[in-house]
């Protein structure tokens, strides 16, 4: 099998992994190294860097051979698909060739489990060693740490990659036992804990020794599959909150389950991926990371799933009308962030602008406030927007109407991840 065939198979097999981002990487210029610049090929995907640039990554598997038989996975042991694997030399040569043609700026490397987690990780380590040392590649690399890999190999991988990720995939232990019996909760969380500890140790080393090698400087992330099991949004978001608190993850990614196989334990192949639900979880995740919300504030046992009609922040506001209206000329930063339509940037602009004088409704739009949502929840100089009248029912309808124009046809499925304001 030639290299192009391998690339076609292994890039297609990697498309279900959503955790593809270079956010948080700040790999600086290095003299004599390549991959320092910013800038319909198989395996290329787009992502965003920490400074907001759109970058292109080569997204492939080391191999789609796998000893595991996870029922939801297209690469599972029992599935009849064409199997192949890159050699470390092939993968390094392919990556550097794509970079020199200006197709990519980095590599996203995952893998099925060939023989064992350790054997597969050894292949990944060899590939990245060739790329970093022989080809002197200084671009972004995101590598998957396979559950069950020995701590020594995880350490080696972290010294070669900018970001590591250990995919949890199934949000509950019961789902793991049912759909992925070869995996265990302990095997997943052990490398996650090790990566967290190594990151903390590495920060201390860098304080003492400026040129100490960096261990996964962009941190770690994980992915959760949405819709393959009956887990509620509350369960998924509570798990996310725990991961941020306990393991200091940089990101949790959500992947709407795409039915690729028929199995009595999974949704049928005719089931549409729950894209709107995935989007609501991303919006809620944004609220956890940047807006000071907690999972238990957004959902509870009586309301375990998000309202599909409005975003999570509006849903929270509707349930806490006693908190509003918020006076923009006197409210603190935390209170401003609770207003639907006010984002992190616009909240900071309000704090700066009101020092020069009181703000009025017409000023807020210039500061980036989305007034079609915010007008219901704030006052300026003690006044609501002129002519605004609403009841609880008309308020809900107004918020639904405000969101609908930004949703793609034929249904409200996805919004920008930055639209949590």
mmCIF file of N, CA, C and O in Angstrom, residues 124-171:
data_model
loop_
_atom_site.group_PDB
_atom_site.id
_atom_site.type_symbol
_atom_site.label_atom_id
_atom_site.label_comp_id
_atom_site.label_asym_id
_atom_site.label_seq_id
_atom_site.Cartn_x
_atom_site.Cartn_y
_atom_site.Cartn_z
ATOM 1 N N UNK A 124 4.470 6.266 18.258
ATOM 2 C CA UNK A 124 4.197 7.708 18.236
ATOM 3 C C UNK A 124 5.406 8.497 18.717
ATOM 4 O O UNK A 124 5.759 9.528 18.137
ATOM 5 N N UNK A 125 6.062 8.008 19.768
ATOM 6 C CA UNK A 125 7.261 8.674 20.292
ATOM 7 C C UNK A 125 8.370 8.683 19.250
ATOM 8 O O UNK A 125 9.038 9.710 19.038
ATOM 9 N N UNK A 126 8.565 7.566 18.570
ATOM 10 C CA UNK A 126 9.599 7.493 17.525
ATOM 11 C C UNK A 126 9.282 8.468 16.391
ATOM 12 O O UNK A 126 10.174 9.142 15.870
ATOM 13 N N UNK A 127 8.011 8.558 16.013
ATOM 14 C CA UNK A 127 7.617 9.477 14.940
ATOM 15 C C UNK A 127 7.924 10.917 15.313
ATOM 16 O O UNK A 127 8.505 11.678 14.511
ATOM 17 N N UNK A 128 7.546 11.314 16.510
ATOM 18 C CA UNK A 128 7.742 12.700 16.936
ATOM 19 C C UNK A 128 9.215 13.002 17.195
ATOM 20 O O UNK A 128 9.663 14.137 17.003
ATOM 21 N N UNK A 129 9.973 12.001 17.621
ATOM 22 C CA UNK A 129 11.415 12.197 17.811
ATOM 23 C C UNK A 129 12.093 12.494 16.479
ATOM 24 O O UNK A 129 12.937 13.405 16.376
ATOM 25 N N UNK A 130 11.732 11.740 15.450
ATOM 26 C CA UNK A 130 12.278 11.998 14.114
ATOM 27 C C UNK A 130 11.888 13.397 13.649
ATOM 28 O O UNK A 130 12.703 14.167 13.127
ATOM 29 N N UNK A 131 10.643 13.751 13.868
ATOM 30 C CA UNK A 131 10.132 15.044 13.424
ATOM 31 C C UNK A 131 10.835 16.197 14.136
ATOM 32 O O UNK A 131 11.265 17.174 13.502
ATOM 33 N N UNK A 132 10.995 16.072 15.447
ATOM 34 C CA UNK A 132 11.596 17.158 16.229
ATOM 35 C C UNK A 132 13.114 17.219 16.065
ATOM 36 O O UNK A 132 13.687 18.307 15.934
ATOM 37 N N UNK A 133 13.774 16.079 16.077
ATOM 38 C CA UNK A 133 15.236 16.074 16.111
ATOM 39 C C UNK A 133 15.861 15.998 14.717
ATOM 40 O O UNK A 133 16.771 16.765 14.404
ATOM 41 N N UNK A 134 15.378 15.061 13.897
ATOM 42 C CA UNK A 134 15.981 14.917 12.570
ATOM 43 C C UNK A 134 15.563 16.050 11.646
ATOM 44 O O UNK A 134 16.399 16.645 10.958
ATOM 45 N N UNK A 135 14.249 16.338 11.624
ATOM 46 C CA UNK A 135 13.758 17.395 10.739
ATOM 47 C C UNK A 135 13.697 18.754 11.421
ATOM 48 O O UNK A 135 13.382 19.748 10.775
ATOM 49 N N UNK A 136 13.973 18.792 12.716
ATOM 50 C CA UNK A 136 14.018 20.034 13.491
ATOM 51 C C UNK A 136 12.695 20.826 13.344
ATOM 52 O O UNK A 136 12.687 22.050 13.191
ATOM 53 N N UNK A 137 11.607 20.103 13.413
ATOM 54 C CA UNK A 137 10.279 20.704 13.279
ATOM 55 C C UNK A 137 9.877 21.368 14.590
ATOM 56 O O UNK A 137 9.834 20.731 15.638
ATOM 57 N N UNK A 138 9.534 22.645 14.510
ATOM 58 C CA UNK A 138 9.191 23.417 15.708
ATOM 59 C C UNK A 138 7.716 23.803 15.746
ATOM 60 O O UNK A 138 7.294 24.628 16.541
ATOM 61 N N UNK A 139 6.909 23.183 14.865
ATOM 62 C CA UNK A 139 5.486 23.504 14.818
ATOM 63 C C UNK A 139 4.698 22.826 15.923
ATOM 64 O O UNK A 139 5.223 22.032 16.707
ATOM 65 N N UNK A 140 3.405 23.108 15.939
ATOM 66 C CA UNK A 140 2.514 22.592 16.975
ATOM 67 C C UNK A 140 2.242 21.104 16.771
ATOM 68 O O UNK A 140 2.007 20.644 15.655
ATOM 69 N N UNK A 141 2.279 20.336 17.868
ATOM 70 C CA UNK A 141 1.952 18.913 17.844
ATOM 71 C C UNK A 141 0.997 18.599 18.995
ATOM 72 O O UNK A 141 1.277 18.908 20.151
ATOM 73 N N UNK A 142 -0.140 18.003 18.644
ATOM 74 C CA UNK A 142 -1.108 17.519 19.632
ATOM 75 C C UNK A 142 -1.110 16.002 19.519
ATOM 76 O O UNK A 142 -1.371 15.452 18.451
ATOM 77 N N UNK A 143 -0.794 15.315 20.606
ATOM 78 C CA UNK A 143 -0.718 13.854 20.590
ATOM 79 C C UNK A 143 -1.684 13.253 21.603
ATOM 80 O O UNK A 143 -1.929 13.818 22.671
ATOM 81 N N UNK A 144 -2.236 12.091 21.256
ATOM 82 C CA UNK A 144 -3.134 11.368 22.145
ATOM 83 C C UNK A 144 -2.337 10.451 23.065
ATOM 84 O O UNK A 144 -1.497 9.669 22.601
ATOM 85 N N UNK A 145 -2.594 10.555 24.360
ATOM 86 C CA UNK A 145 -2.026 9.608 25.325
ATOM 87 C C UNK A 145 -3.043 8.478 25.481
ATOM 88 O O UNK A 145 -4.189 8.717 25.852
ATOM 89 N N UNK A 146 -2.638 7.272 25.169
ATOM 90 C CA UNK A 146 -3.556 6.134 25.149
ATOM 91 C C UNK A 146 -3.713 5.578 26.564
ATOM 92 O O UNK A 146 -2.715 5.299 27.245
ATOM 93 N N UNK A 147 -4.956 5.423 27.039
ATOM 94 C CA UNK A 147 -5.171 4.831 28.368
ATOM 95 C C UNK A 147 -4.474 3.482 28.498
ATOM 96 O O UNK A 147 -4.535 2.653 27.588
ATOM 97 N N UNK A 148 -3.780 3.296 29.627
ATOM 98 C CA UNK A 148 -3.047 2.053 29.849
ATOM 99 C C UNK A 148 -1.580 2.126 29.498
ATOM 100 O O UNK A 148 -0.828 1.179 29.729
ATOM 101 N N UNK A 149 -1.138 3.285 28.958
ATOM 102 C CA UNK A 149 0.278 3.456 28.613
ATOM 103 C C UNK A 149 1.105 3.647 29.872
ATOM 104 O O UNK A 149 0.670 4.277 30.833
ATOM 105 N N UNK A 150 2.313 3.117 29.869
ATOM 106 C CA UNK A 150 3.195 3.233 31.039
ATOM 107 C C UNK A 150 3.573 4.688 31.281
ATOM 108 O O UNK A 150 3.679 5.481 30.331
ATOM 109 N N UNK A 151 3.778 5.083 32.540
ATOM 110 C CA UNK A 151 4.119 6.475 32.865
ATOM 111 C C UNK A 151 5.372 6.974 32.142
ATOM 112 O O UNK A 151 5.449 8.146 31.765
ATOM 113 N N UNK A 152 6.353 6.087 31.948
ATOM 114 C CA UNK A 152 7.604 6.495 31.292
ATOM 115 C C UNK A 152 7.341 6.956 29.857
ATOM 116 O O UNK A 152 7.905 7.954 29.390
ATOM 117 N N UNK A 153 6.494 6.221 29.141
ATOM 118 C CA UNK A 153 6.209 6.576 27.754
ATOM 119 C C UNK A 153 5.344 7.833 27.671
ATOM 120 O O UNK A 153 5.514 8.648 26.762
ATOM 121 N N UNK A 154 4.426 8.012 28.619
ATOM 122 C CA UNK A 154 3.631 9.243 28.651
ATOM 123 C C UNK A 154 4.544 10.446 28.859
ATOM 124 O O UNK A 154 4.368 11.502 28.232
ATOM 125 N N UNK A 155 5.549 10.284 29.713
ATOM 126 C CA UNK A 155 6.516 11.365 29.949
ATOM 127 C C UNK A 155 7.295 11.703 28.690
ATOM 128 O O UNK A 155 7.497 12.883 28.364
ATOM 129 N N UNK A 156 7.733 10.688 27.966
ATOM 130 C CA UNK A 156 8.462 10.919 26.711
ATOM 131 C C UNK A 156 7.578 11.627 25.694
ATOM 132 O O UNK A 156 8.018 12.556 25.006
ATOM 133 N N UNK A 157 6.332 11.200 25.609
ATOM 134 C CA UNK A 157 5.407 11.800 24.648
ATOM 135 C C UNK A 157 5.160 13.270 24.979
ATOM 136 O O UNK A 157 5.103 14.116 24.086
ATOM 137 N N UNK A 158 5.035 13.578 26.264
ATOM 138 C CA UNK A 158 4.770 14.951 26.684
ATOM 139 C C UNK A 158 5.924 15.903 26.419
ATOM 140 O O UNK A 158 5.716 17.110 26.258
ATOM 141 N N UNK A 159 7.129 15.384 26.364
ATOM 142 C CA UNK A 159 8.293 16.224 26.064
ATOM 143 C C UNK A 159 8.417 16.527 24.575
ATOM 144 O O UNK A 159 9.157 17.426 24.180
ATOM 145 N N UNK A 160 7.687 15.790 23.754
ATOM 146 C CA UNK A 160 7.735 15.986 22.304
ATOM 147 C C UNK A 160 6.517 16.734 21.778
ATOM 148 O O UNK A 160 6.559 17.307 20.693
ATOM 149 N N UNK A 161 5.417 16.709 22.528
ATOM 150 C CA UNK A 161 4.159 17.316 22.070
ATOM 151 C C UNK A 161 3.876 18.620 22.804
ATOM 152 O O UNK A 161 4.343 18.827 23.929
ATOM 153 N N UNK A 162 3.119 19.493 22.155
ATOM 154 C CA UNK A 162 2.684 20.730 22.804
ATOM 155 C C UNK A 162 1.478 20.482 23.697
ATOM 156 O O UNK A 162 1.332 21.101 24.739
ATOM 157 N N UNK A 163 0.595 19.598 23.259
ATOM 158 C CA UNK A 163 -0.592 19.262 24.045
ATOM 159 C C UNK A 163 -0.818 17.763 24.013
ATOM 160 O O UNK A 163 -0.599 17.111 22.993
ATOM 161 N N UNK A 164 -1.239 17.212 25.148
ATOM 162 C CA UNK A 164 -1.637 15.813 25.238
ATOM 163 C C UNK A 164 -3.129 15.751 25.552
ATOM 164 O O UNK A 164 -3.686 16.662 26.162
ATOM 165 N N UNK A 165 -3.763 14.671 25.134
ATOM 166 C CA UNK A 165 -5.162 14.475 25.504
ATOM 167 C C UNK A 165 -5.430 13.001 25.728
ATOM 168 O O UNK A 165 -4.873 12.144 25.049
ATOM 169 N N UNK A 166 -6.247 12.727 26.736
ATOM 170 C CA UNK A 166 -6.705 11.381 27.042
ATOM 171 C C UNK A 166 -8.218 11.403 26.893
ATOM 172 O O UNK A 166 -8.904 12.037 27.695
ATOM 173 N N UNK A 167 -8.748 10.754 25.889
ATOM 174 C CA UNK A 167 -10.184 10.829 25.627
ATOM 175 C C UNK A 167 -10.980 9.932 26.574
ATOM 176 O O UNK A 167 -10.790 8.718 26.603
ATOM 177 N N UNK A 168 -11.888 10.571 27.333
ATOM 178 C CA UNK A 168 -12.792 9.809 28.193
ATOM 179 C C UNK A 168 -13.879 9.153 27.336
ATOM 180 O O UNK A 168 -14.254 8.008 27.544
ATOM 181 N N UNK A 169 -14.383 9.902 26.371
ATOM 182 C CA UNK A 169 -15.387 9.474 25.389
ATOM 183 C C UNK A 169 -16.761 9.207 26.003
ATOM 184 O O UNK A 169 -17.716 9.909 25.702
ATOM 185 N N UNK A 170 -16.898 8.210 26.852
ATOM 186 C CA UNK A 170 -18.199 7.911 27.434
ATOM 187 C C UNK A 170 -18.308 8.540 28.818
ATOM 188 O O UNK A 170 -17.458 8.295 29.681
ATOM 189 N N UNK A 171 -19.339 9.359 29.068
ATOM 190 C CA UNK A 171 -19.397 10.160 30.295
ATOM 191 C C UNK A 171 -19.607 9.380 31.581
ATOM 192 O O UNK A 171 -19.345 9.912 32.657
#
